[in-house]
XYZ file of C-alpha atoms in Angstrom:
682
model
C 53.014 165.877 236.275
C 53.495 168.931 237.979
C 54.642 171.311 235.114
C 57.083 172.817 237.481
C 58.729 169.554 238.246
C 58.493 168.560 234.436
C 60.308 172.069 233.521
C 63.383 171.528 236.412
C 63.841 167.863 235.112
C 64.157 169.018 231.266
C 66.479 171.731 232.503
C 68.761 169.342 234.491
C 68.525 166.967 231.745
C 69.514 169.494 229.096
C 72.673 170.611 231.139
C 73.960 167.191 231.413
C 73.521 166.344 227.807
C 75.351 170.041 227.141
C 78.092 168.924 229.305
C 78.607 165.480 227.395
C 78.604 167.254 223.870
C 80.919 170.270 225.581
C 83.574 167.411 226.830
C 83.357 165.758 223.525
C 83.984 168.947 221.409
C 86.914 169.861 223.863
C 88.151 166.464 223.927
C 91.822 167.459 224.084
C 91.492 169.852 226.652
C 89.293 167.497 228.835
C 90.671 164.030 228.402
C 93.961 164.436 230.455
C 91.950 163.334 233.436
C 89.545 160.024 233.022
C 86.054 161.079 233.018
C 82.590 159.213 232.070
C 79.049 160.925 231.912
C 75.614 160.227 232.418
C 74.527 160.467 228.633
C 71.418 158.232 228.389
C 70.821 157.703 232.116
C 69.949 161.335 232.831
C 66.028 160.902 233.318
C 66.035 158.408 235.824
C 68.950 160.012 237.885
C 67.426 163.654 237.684
C 63.864 161.767 238.696
C 65.585 160.506 241.727
C 67.775 163.519 242.649
C 64.987 166.048 242.684
C 63.053 163.730 245.062
C 65.890 163.436 247.777
C 66.240 165.937 251.133
C 69.107 167.049 252.594
C 68.637 164.411 255.647
C 69.372 161.626 253.223
C 72.316 160.064 252.076
C 73.497 159.325 248.709
C 76.253 156.866 247.111
C 76.186 157.842 243.428
C 78.534 156.003 241.145
C 81.361 157.432 238.335
C 78.369 157.810 235.638
C 75.785 160.058 237.761
C 76.766 163.560 237.237
C 73.005 164.444 236.394
C 71.801 163.249 239.682
C 74.646 165.327 241.164
C 72.773 168.131 239.238
C 69.627 167.446 240.543
C 70.890 167.588 244.105
C 71.722 171.123 243.169
C 75.466 170.999 242.279
C 76.524 173.535 239.298
C 78.132 172.615 236.367
C 81.021 174.524 237.390
C 81.203 172.281 240.631
C 81.645 169.292 238.159
C 83.787 170.801 235.551
C 86.306 171.549 238.668
C 86.526 167.742 239.352
C 86.743 167.336 235.730
C 89.804 169.121 235.260
C 91.271 168.025 238.647
C 91.277 171.862 240.277
C 92.151 172.989 243.727
C 88.563 174.307 244.358
C 86.996 170.937 243.293
C 84.340 170.711 246.140
C 84.440 166.848 246.283
C 88.177 166.168 246.296
C 90.348 169.078 245.937
C 91.793 167.643 242.561
C 92.502 164.102 244.072
C 89.935 162.020 242.449
C 88.385 161.289 239.217
C 85.230 163.373 237.710
C 81.849 162.389 239.277
C 83.587 160.794 242.414
C 81.591 162.992 244.919
C 81.691 163.881 248.407
C 79.142 166.490 249.937
C 78.309 167.537 253.263
C 76.286 170.983 252.469
C 73.579 171.723 254.633
C 70.939 172.068 252.015
C 71.675 168.621 250.020
C 71.720 164.946 250.314
C 74.799 163.788 252.079
C 77.398 162.028 249.905
C 80.322 159.907 251.962
C 83.269 159.170 249.942
C 83.117 157.170 246.298
C 85.396 155.079 245.139
C 85.912 153.890 241.540
C 85.933 150.187 243.058
C 83.166 148.716 240.902
C 79.972 147.927 243.402
C 82.162 148.761 246.550
C 79.560 151.365 247.546
C 76.810 148.874 248.479
C 78.195 147.940 251.567
C 79.083 151.610 252.774
C 75.827 152.696 251.883
C 73.959 149.702 253.336
C 76.204 150.694 256.593
C 74.411 154.061 256.609
C 71.127 152.532 256.376
C 71.848 150.148 259.286
C 73.393 153.262 261.354
C 70.173 155.025 260.427
C 68.077 152.315 261.937
C 70.435 151.673 265.037
C 69.936 155.754 265.838
C 65.918 155.182 265.390
C 65.977 152.255 267.755
C 68.258 154.154 270.337
C 66.166 157.426 270.242
C 69.139 158.970 268.533
C 67.557 160.424 265.383
C 66.061 163.795 264.610
C 62.580 163.364 265.222
C 61.212 166.726 263.993
C 61.986 165.937 260.469
C 60.850 163.605 257.828
C 62.529 159.913 257.840
C 66.011 159.887 256.360
C 66.584 157.162 253.728
C 69.849 156.180 251.813
C 70.207 155.801 248.121
C 72.897 153.585 246.647
C 73.188 153.949 242.935
C 74.921 150.807 240.806
C 75.262 149.774 237.387
C 73.605 146.570 236.637
C 77.163 144.850 235.456
C 78.464 145.745 239.279
C 75.782 143.635 240.822
C 77.712 140.222 239.643
C 80.229 141.472 242.662
C 80.284 139.192 245.781
C 80.050 142.498 248.143
C 76.691 143.598 246.575
C 75.362 140.180 247.799
C 76.764 140.453 251.623
C 74.883 144.194 251.118
C 71.392 142.548 249.972
C 71.671 139.912 252.518
C 71.841 142.697 255.670
C 69.599 145.010 254.201
C 66.973 142.390 253.732
C 67.728 140.399 257.087
C 68.047 144.063 259.158
C 65.067 145.558 256.906
C 67.011 148.458 256.424
C 65.714 151.963 254.734
C 68.005 151.890 251.514
C 66.917 152.307 247.959
C 69.208 150.279 245.493
C 68.978 152.088 242.053
C 70.382 149.846 239.112
C 71.020 151.189 236.028
C 71.008 148.649 233.379
C 72.658 149.671 230.138
C 73.287 146.147 229.125
C 77.410 146.678 229.136
C 80.222 146.066 231.645
C 83.036 147.891 229.567
C 83.216 145.660 226.523
C 81.499 142.920 227.656
C 77.386 142.737 227.401
C 75.099 141.369 229.702
C 74.587 137.907 227.584
C 78.447 137.508 228.413
C 78.572 138.190 231.791
C 75.029 137.955 233.772
C 72.777 134.820 234.219
C 69.972 137.441 235.294
C 69.368 141.191 235.625
C 69.311 142.815 239.105
C 65.550 142.831 239.050
C 65.541 139.137 238.825
C 68.616 138.455 240.962
C 67.105 140.553 243.598
C 64.520 138.039 244.071
C 66.544 135.471 246.064
C 66.747 138.109 248.802
C 63.421 137.693 250.800
C 62.432 141.222 252.402
C 64.038 142.837 249.413
C 61.313 144.021 246.902
C 62.291 145.343 243.187
C 60.670 146.832 240.473
C 61.523 147.023 236.909
C 61.151 150.403 235.151
C 62.273 152.230 231.718
C 64.920 154.738 233.212
C 64.804 156.534 229.862
C 61.305 158.076 230.603
C 61.333 160.865 233.190
C 57.777 160.748 234.068
C 57.499 157.198 234.570
C 60.945 156.954 236.313
C 59.961 160.020 238.667
C 56.374 158.427 239.681
C 57.705 155.385 240.098
C 60.459 156.507 242.389
C 57.923 158.867 244.329
C 55.883 155.659 245.253
C 59.104 153.963 246.297
C 60.842 156.695 248.400
C 57.364 157.100 250.013
C 57.033 153.485 251.042
C 60.568 153.371 252.611
C 60.341 156.393 254.394
C 57.097 155.268 256.025
C 57.725 151.453 256.214
C 61.814 151.349 256.525
C 62.483 148.567 254.277
C 64.571 148.073 251.299
C 63.800 148.363 247.676
C 65.433 147.733 244.566
C 64.710 149.559 241.368
C 65.877 148.348 238.032
C 65.929 150.901 235.553
C 66.824 150.009 231.630
C 68.506 152.683 230.084
C 70.781 153.626 227.028
C 74.608 154.185 226.996
C 75.033 156.784 224.630
C 78.281 158.075 225.670
C 81.629 156.209 226.251
C 82.278 153.717 229.045
C 84.883 156.211 229.623
C 86.701 158.815 228.206
C 89.582 156.528 228.068
C 87.365 153.377 226.160
C 85.618 154.810 223.380
C 82.475 153.347 222.460
C 82.884 152.935 218.651
C 85.944 150.507 219.735
C 83.531 147.865 220.864
C 79.991 148.874 220.340
C 77.638 147.052 217.893
C 74.517 148.407 219.273
C 74.791 152.156 219.016
C 71.966 152.889 216.653
C 69.594 150.824 218.704
C 70.718 152.545 221.347
C 70.204 155.965 220.217
C 66.118 155.042 219.750
C 65.898 155.162 223.367
C 67.566 158.474 224.407
C 65.487 159.934 227.017
C 66.098 163.395 225.703
C 63.366 163.731 223.155
C 61.149 161.704 225.492
C 61.253 164.330 227.657
C 61.165 167.107 225.250
C 57.795 165.702 223.864
C 56.531 165.306 227.567
C 56.938 169.011 228.051
C 55.006 169.677 224.459
C 52.359 167.145 225.570
C 52.096 169.489 228.926
C 51.565 172.480 227.271
C 54.800 174.286 226.978
C 55.587 175.920 223.572
C 57.963 175.279 221.007
C 59.641 178.932 221.700
C 59.420 178.147 225.732
C 61.227 174.512 225.152
C 63.949 176.055 222.864
C 64.816 178.930 225.521
C 65.008 176.343 228.032
C 67.655 174.410 226.010
C 69.738 177.478 225.042
C 70.001 178.800 228.573
C 71.349 175.393 229.944
C 73.927 175.406 227.010
C 74.756 178.866 227.965
C 75.388 178.099 231.313
C 77.554 175.163 230.303
C 79.510 177.129 228.190
C 80.021 179.852 230.406
C 80.927 177.484 233.468
C 83.160 175.509 231.322
C 85.202 178.680 230.550
C 85.301 180.000 233.865
C 86.439 176.470 235.400
C 89.378 176.258 232.627
C 90.751 179.315 234.460
C 90.771 177.953 238.260
C 93.521 177.453 240.022
C 95.462 173.988 240.135
C 96.094 172.568 243.397
C 100.225 173.221 244.825
C 102.493 170.675 245.678
C 102.002 171.134 249.404
C 98.096 170.513 249.184
C 99.303 166.764 248.624
C 100.213 166.537 252.424
C 96.884 167.553 253.826
C 93.835 165.640 255.303
C 95.413 162.206 255.189
C 93.767 161.781 259.022
C 91.922 164.212 261.366
C 93.847 165.425 264.285
C 93.042 163.285 267.208
C 92.341 164.984 270.545
C 94.625 162.391 272.623
C 97.838 163.392 272.452
C 99.413 162.619 276.051
C 98.862 159.485 278.286
C 96.374 160.417 281.191
C 94.396 158.661 284.116
C 95.571 156.215 286.447
C 97.412 153.359 285.155
C 97.422 151.474 288.433
C 94.664 152.155 290.697
C 95.243 151.407 294.430
C 93.510 147.908 295.447
C 92.675 147.199 291.790
C 92.649 143.765 290.569
C 95.590 142.213 287.949
C 93.747 140.720 284.996
C 94.272 138.917 281.951
C 94.422 140.794 278.749
C 91.198 140.018 276.828
C 89.641 141.256 280.440
C 91.023 144.573 280.200
C 89.619 145.062 276.514
C 86.217 143.517 277.416
C 86.216 146.279 280.426
C 87.374 148.999 278.393
C 84.554 148.156 275.947
C 82.025 148.011 278.434
C 82.889 151.559 279.941
C 82.774 153.102 276.313
C 79.481 151.685 275.881
C 77.876 152.683 279.243
C 79.421 155.957 278.508
C 78.314 156.633 274.876
C 75.198 155.050 273.304
C 76.764 156.070 269.897
C 79.131 153.247 270.772
C 78.109 149.635 269.210
C 79.600 146.329 268.615
C 79.069 143.621 265.899
C 81.035 140.866 264.131
C 80.943 137.049 263.744
C 79.764 135.364 267.051
C 79.978 138.186 269.435
C 76.569 138.259 270.352
C 74.774 136.990 273.454
C 74.900 133.391 273.023
C 78.689 132.955 272.963
C 80.297 136.201 273.488
C 83.163 135.750 271.104
C 85.369 132.878 270.144
C 87.821 134.189 273.004
C 85.012 135.230 275.188
C 86.323 139.024 274.367
C 82.870 140.216 274.251
C 81.132 138.102 277.046
C 78.456 139.659 278.812
C 78.344 142.803 276.794
C 75.196 141.663 274.875
C 73.038 141.018 277.994
C 74.124 144.138 279.341
C 73.601 146.668 276.543
C 70.811 144.425 274.187
C 71.074 142.631 271.194
C 70.659 146.217 269.039
C 73.859 147.094 270.392
C 76.098 143.837 270.457
C 75.152 141.501 267.656
C 76.157 138.841 265.365
C 76.635 139.396 261.847
C 76.635 137.015 259.060
C 80.157 135.601 257.606
C 80.833 138.723 255.983
C 84.198 140.133 256.819
C 83.838 142.476 253.606
C 80.405 144.022 254.974
C 81.747 143.918 258.900
C 84.713 146.360 257.848
C 83.115 148.410 255.038
C 79.800 148.788 256.999
C 81.862 151.100 259.279
C 82.246 153.920 256.768
C 78.206 154.149 256.731
C 78.184 153.799 260.601
C 80.598 156.728 261.169
C 79.419 158.887 258.411
C 75.795 159.082 260.679
C 77.717 160.229 263.682
C 78.273 156.452 265.516
C 81.323 154.852 266.637
C 81.462 151.298 265.446
C 83.534 148.192 267.174
C 83.831 145.452 264.893
C 85.787 142.635 264.588
C 87.491 139.983 262.265
C 87.343 136.586 264.120
C 91.128 135.693 263.253
C 93.587 137.758 261.159
C 93.444 134.926 258.850
C 90.052 135.962 257.838
C 90.666 139.677 257.328
C 91.435 139.123 253.528
C 87.788 139.564 252.375
C 87.737 142.718 254.192
C 90.964 144.301 252.491
C 88.970 145.663 249.585
C 86.834 147.885 252.225
C 89.413 148.529 254.346
C 91.722 149.872 251.767
C 89.248 151.243 248.970
C 87.001 152.776 251.258
C 87.971 153.042 254.837
C 91.329 154.156 254.445
C 90.843 156.863 251.958
C 87.775 158.340 252.657
C 89.519 161.423 254.999
C 91.851 162.002 252.081
C 89.766 161.787 249.004
C 87.258 163.910 250.507
C 89.668 166.423 251.413
C 88.639 165.781 255.297
C 85.077 166.052 255.132
C 84.455 162.205 255.959
C 87.089 160.601 258.105
C 85.982 157.183 259.181
C 85.573 156.720 263.004
C 86.179 153.244 263.747
C 87.740 150.200 265.694
C 88.597 147.072 264.024
C 89.787 144.438 266.522
C 91.642 141.676 264.931
C 93.066 138.229 266.995
C 96.040 137.580 265.393
C 99.212 135.323 265.782
C 100.188 131.609 266.557
C 98.917 129.947 269.828
C 98.261 126.444 270.888
C 98.305 124.655 267.435
C 95.638 126.962 265.670
C 97.057 125.772 262.272
C 97.645 127.289 258.918
C 94.010 129.013 259.057
C 93.667 130.466 262.697
C 97.712 131.489 263.534
C 99.022 134.018 260.907
C 100.380 137.271 261.351
C 99.262 139.911 258.783
C 100.849 143.171 260.058
C 103.037 143.737 257.101
C 99.735 143.777 254.729
C 97.868 146.134 257.190
C 100.521 148.478 257.507
C 100.940 148.959 254.135
C 97.492 150.365 253.957
C 97.989 154.544 254.532
C 95.305 156.465 256.148
C 94.490 153.909 259.035
C 96.225 153.673 262.654
C 97.466 150.317 263.863
C 98.211 149.466 267.306
C 99.965 145.921 268.414
C 99.812 145.862 272.584
C 101.968 143.522 274.226
C 99.936 143.630 277.840
C 96.426 144.406 279.018
C 97.129 148.031 280.498
C 98.401 149.261 277.114
C 95.407 147.142 275.093
C 92.895 149.234 277.378
C 94.488 152.534 276.923
C 94.698 152.085 273.146
C 91.275 150.712 273.075
C 90.139 154.146 274.792
C 92.310 156.237 272.707
C 91.080 154.564 269.612
C 87.580 155.400 270.568
C 88.078 159.044 270.828
C 90.375 159.529 267.661
C 88.178 160.427 264.462
C 90.360 158.362 262.219
C 89.750 154.444 261.497
C 91.841 152.455 263.855
C 92.940 148.425 263.588
C 93.929 146.934 266.935
C 95.907 143.731 266.572
C 95.606 141.597 269.788
C 97.701 138.524 269.998
C 95.314 135.636 271.271
C 98.223 133.906 272.916
C 98.458 137.023 274.995
C 94.519 136.934 275.990
C 94.615 134.753 278.766
C 98.632 134.255 279.210
C 98.465 130.742 279.323
C 101.717 130.296 276.917
C 104.568 130.020 279.178
C 106.754 133.323 279.528
C 103.752 135.192 278.883
C 102.343 136.240 282.649
C 103.733 139.694 282.325
C 100.683 140.348 279.593
C 98.271 140.539 282.629
C 97.923 143.842 284.430
C 96.656 145.519 287.284
C 93.499 147.075 285.409
C 94.091 150.702 284.837
C 90.950 153.080 286.045
C 88.269 153.940 283.421
C 89.900 157.480 283.034
C 93.290 155.733 281.438
C 94.099 156.832 277.768
C 97.108 155.844 276.355
C 98.039 157.745 273.158
C 98.881 156.507 269.486
C 102.850 156.750 268.608
C 104.460 156.642 272.179
C 106.369 153.525 272.385
C 107.472 152.047 276.086
C 110.931 151.511 276.997
C 110.164 148.718 279.159
C 113.834 147.858 279.919
C 115.783 150.807 279.975
C 119.955 150.789 280.249
C 122.432 153.925 280.401
C 125.172 154.063 277.583
C 128.092 152.004 278.364
C 131.626 152.194 276.862
C 133.280 148.973 278.467
C 130.341 146.352 277.390
C 128.571 145.463 274.222
C 124.615 147.138 274.183
C 121.922 146.320 272.255
C 118.339 147.572 271.548
C 115.611 144.882 270.951
C 112.623 146.539 269.344
C 109.245 144.605 269.277
C 105.713 144.426 269.853
C 102.825 141.762 270.794
C 104.453 138.799 271.621
C 108.085 139.707 270.463
C 108.049 141.670 273.750
C 107.741 138.463 275.685
C 110.223 136.665 273.909
C 112.568 139.911 274.037
C 112.205 140.381 277.878
C 112.673 136.508 278.808
C 115.598 135.934 276.685
C 117.733 139.192 278.192
C 116.680 137.584 281.689
C 117.489 134.251 281.337
C 120.707 135.167 279.498
C 121.522 137.694 282.608
C 121.706 140.503 280.477
C 119.118 142.964 281.320
C 121.720 145.718 282.324
C 122.898 145.489 278.508
C 119.873 145.049 276.563
C 117.313 147.870 276.114
C 113.971 146.813 275.189
C 111.537 148.906 273.131
C 107.487 147.791 273.070
C 106.190 149.696 269.930
C 102.749 149.568 271.388
C 101.675 151.106 267.768
C 102.803 150.225 264.398
C 101.275 153.275 263.106
C 102.211 155.929 264.163
C 105.645 154.738 264.779
C 107.714 156.369 267.856
C 110.772 156.764 265.824
C 112.340 159.001 268.241
C 112.434 156.965 271.056
C 113.736 153.862 268.521
C 116.543 155.881 266.824
C 117.685 157.610 270.327
C 117.948 153.907 271.801
C 119.826 152.429 269.040
C 122.283 155.486 268.943
C 122.886 155.172 272.599
C 123.405 151.256 272.146
C 125.060 150.695 268.608
C 123.237 147.468 267.669
C 119.550 146.251 267.178
C 117.823 143.385 266.857
C 113.803 143.793 265.599
C 111.888 140.849 266.749
C 108.667 139.727 264.923
C 106.284 136.558 264.453
C 105.925 137.185 261.097
C 108.000 135.583 258.435
C 110.955 138.121 258.131
C 111.326 138.443 254.538
C 109.633 141.477 253.017
C 107.947 142.412 256.372
C 107.143 145.248 258.398
C 109.969 144.369 260.795
C 112.379 144.055 257.957
C 111.301 147.643 256.496
C 111.918 148.920 260.236
C 115.350 147.498 260.290
C 116.236 149.449 256.855
C 114.798 152.188 258.004
C 117.037 152.005 261.559
C 120.140 151.310 259.333
C 119.801 154.082 257.361
C 119.268 156.767 260.145
C 121.845 155.445 262.864
C 124.516 153.883 260.183
C 127.381 155.935 261.513
C 126.215 154.950 265.292
C 126.104 151.187 264.514
C 128.848 148.474 265.614
C 127.035 145.845 263.653
C 124.174 145.307 261.245
C 120.891 145.584 262.218
C 119.073 141.926 262.007
C 115.574 140.731 262.053
C 114.134 137.576 263.711
C 110.660 136.219 262.520
C 109.079 133.226 261.800
C 110.629 130.972 258.885
C 109.321 131.972 255.392
C 106.975 129.252 254.642
C 103.664 129.669 253.041
C 101.789 128.660 256.601
C 102.202 127.664 260.154
C 101.321 123.869 260.331
C 98.877 122.226 262.513
C 101.392 119.812 264.302
C 102.789 121.371 267.216
C 106.362 120.617 266.756
C 106.179 121.985 263.373
C 104.668 125.015 264.376
C 107.322 125.341 267.027
C 109.984 125.152 264.500
C 107.957 127.970 262.466
C 107.879 130.854 265.160
C 110.323 132.319 267.046
C 110.719 131.341 270.972
C 112.936 132.740 273.642
C 115.773 130.292 272.865
C 115.979 131.137 269.233
C 115.852 135.005 270.459
C 118.846 134.221 272.660
C 120.705 132.673 270.259
C 120.557 135.511 268.132
C 121.315 137.987 271.043
C 124.243 136.296 271.747
C 125.267 136.387 267.962
C 124.707 140.285 267.633
C 126.477 140.888 270.936
C 129.928 138.786 269.536
C 129.586 140.264 265.958
C-alpha cells in the first residue's frame, strides 16, 4: 500500500478514536443528546471513505462518523451535530449525531439519513436505479468516472424486510451499488445467535446477481484493497456487490445504552481493535515510532481544539423551527386553458393519463413505475395505458410487489435529479409503504435543512366502488394527512386532476394524489360531472385553492348551509342539494387538496351561511373530516347557527364485499339529503 494512503488512514482513525474518548471523558456535557460512535468500525469505514469521489452517493448509518471524516468532514462539523448547534452542517440541530446529509461539490453526496434501522437501503437503491436510468437515457455526465452508490448497514438491520426489497431490485436490475455491511455481532442487547439465521454474506447468496465477499473490517489494508477491487468492478461493470465486514464494537450501542449493562464479550472484542493493527502496519511500512506518535498527538490536539470551539457555537433560535418544511413551489396561480374550444369531454382517468403523457413527452427526467403499470396491462384501471409503448420499458416499467420500494426509491430518484411518478395499486396496499413515506420521503427536506427535498408524485387509487370488498375499497386520507412534509390532492373531476398533476410535477416537494376509482370512468350513478372538457397542455392548477362549485349569496330570510367535501363526497353533496331543490341555499366547497388546505375559502363561506356539513367517505370517528369540523367550529363559533356536523361511512373495521352491506356502510346522496334537512331544521 502507498505510504501516503496508509498515513491518511491512520490520521483519520486516530481522529475518530480521539473523538470517542473525548465524548466519554466529557459524558455529562455531550450526553444531553443521544450519540453513537464508530469505535471498532473505523478501519473499514475509512478504507471506503477515502476511495469515493464527489459524483458518488453515500448512505452512511448512525455509527459512521469515521467514514464522514474520510469524506473530508472535520471533527468540528460532526461536533456541531453532536451538540445540536445552529450551524450543524447536516440538519441545523434537528437530527442526531452522525445522521448526515451533504451536498458539497468536493465530497460524495449524502441524501437524508434517518435512524430507522435499515430504511436507508431503499432510498440508496433508488439512487442507483436513477443513475442507471440516466445512463440509459443519455442524461449522465460522461466526462467523469462512472458514479456509484454506497449503502452502509449494520448486519442486524439485514433482517428487515425492506432490505430484501432493496437487494431484490438491485439484483434484478443490476444496479451500481455497494452494500457495506458492518457486522459487530450485536443488535442492541441481542446478539447474532439470538436474532439471525445467517449473516449478510450468507444471506446475499439467495439473490442471484448480487455477489458478496466477507472481509476483516478491523484490518485497514485488507479492507482498503478489497474495497478498491469492488469499487473498480462496480464502476466498470455496473452491478451490485455486498461487502460483509467483521468488526468489533468497542463503544456503547449509543450513549443511552451502555455496553457494560449487557455485554459479555468486551475483553474478546478488545483483541480485535483496529487501532493497534493499523499502527503496526504503519511501523512495518517504514514510519518511525516518533513519526507515528506525532501523528497521534496532532489528531488528539485537533479533536480537543474543535470540541472547545463547538461548545461555544450558537444554538438554534426558536424561529428556526419553522424553516425548510417545504421548498417554495413556482406554481402559485391557476394558468393555461381549462376548457379549450373544440376539445372533447373525457373521463377522469384519461385526464390523468394525458397529463402524464404530456409530461413524459416534454421531460426526459420523468418516469413512471409501480405494479402492473407496464406495457402488458397499463395499470389495473388502464390509467397508464399505452405509455410503455410510447416511451419504452426503461421509462414505464413494472416493479415487484414492493410498496416500500416503490415509495422509498423516489427519495433516491429525486436525489439524482429525476421526477418519478409512482403508483400504489390500491389505497389498501399503501400500508407497507408508509414507513418510507413517513420516515424518508416526508422528512428529508426538513431534516436536511432544505438540501434534499424529495420531488415525487405518488398516485393512490382510493375509495369504494362496485363491491371491491375489504381490501380494495378503503379510504386512507386521515392517515396520510397526519404525515407532515407532504402535499395531498384529492380531486373530484378530470380537469382538476390534470391541472393538479401538472402542478405536482413542477413542485419540488413530495405529492400524494388520491384518485377515487369510482370517479375514473363515471360509471357510478350521479358522477357524470367527474368527466371534463380536457384542459389544454398548459393548464396548471395550484395546490391550496379550493373551488366554490356552487356559490350562493348571503341570505337573512332562509336557512343556508356550507358543505365542505372532496372526491366522491362532492358529487353526493351536489346531487343531494339538487334533488332537494336547495341549490340557492347550499354553498358547496370542493377542497381539491387536503394539504395545503384552503382555510380562507372555507371559513369565509361558513361565516356567510352560518351552518356547515363536512362530507367524507371515511368512517367519521377520528378522521380528517372530524378534525376539519373542529377547526371550523373553533374559528367560526360566533357566526354559527348550529353545530358543525360530519357525515361519513359507518365506523366499522372494513367495507364488506356484499353490495347491500357496502351501501349500508358508505355515504350516499340519500344519506346526505337527510343530513342536510336535519341541519337546516336545527
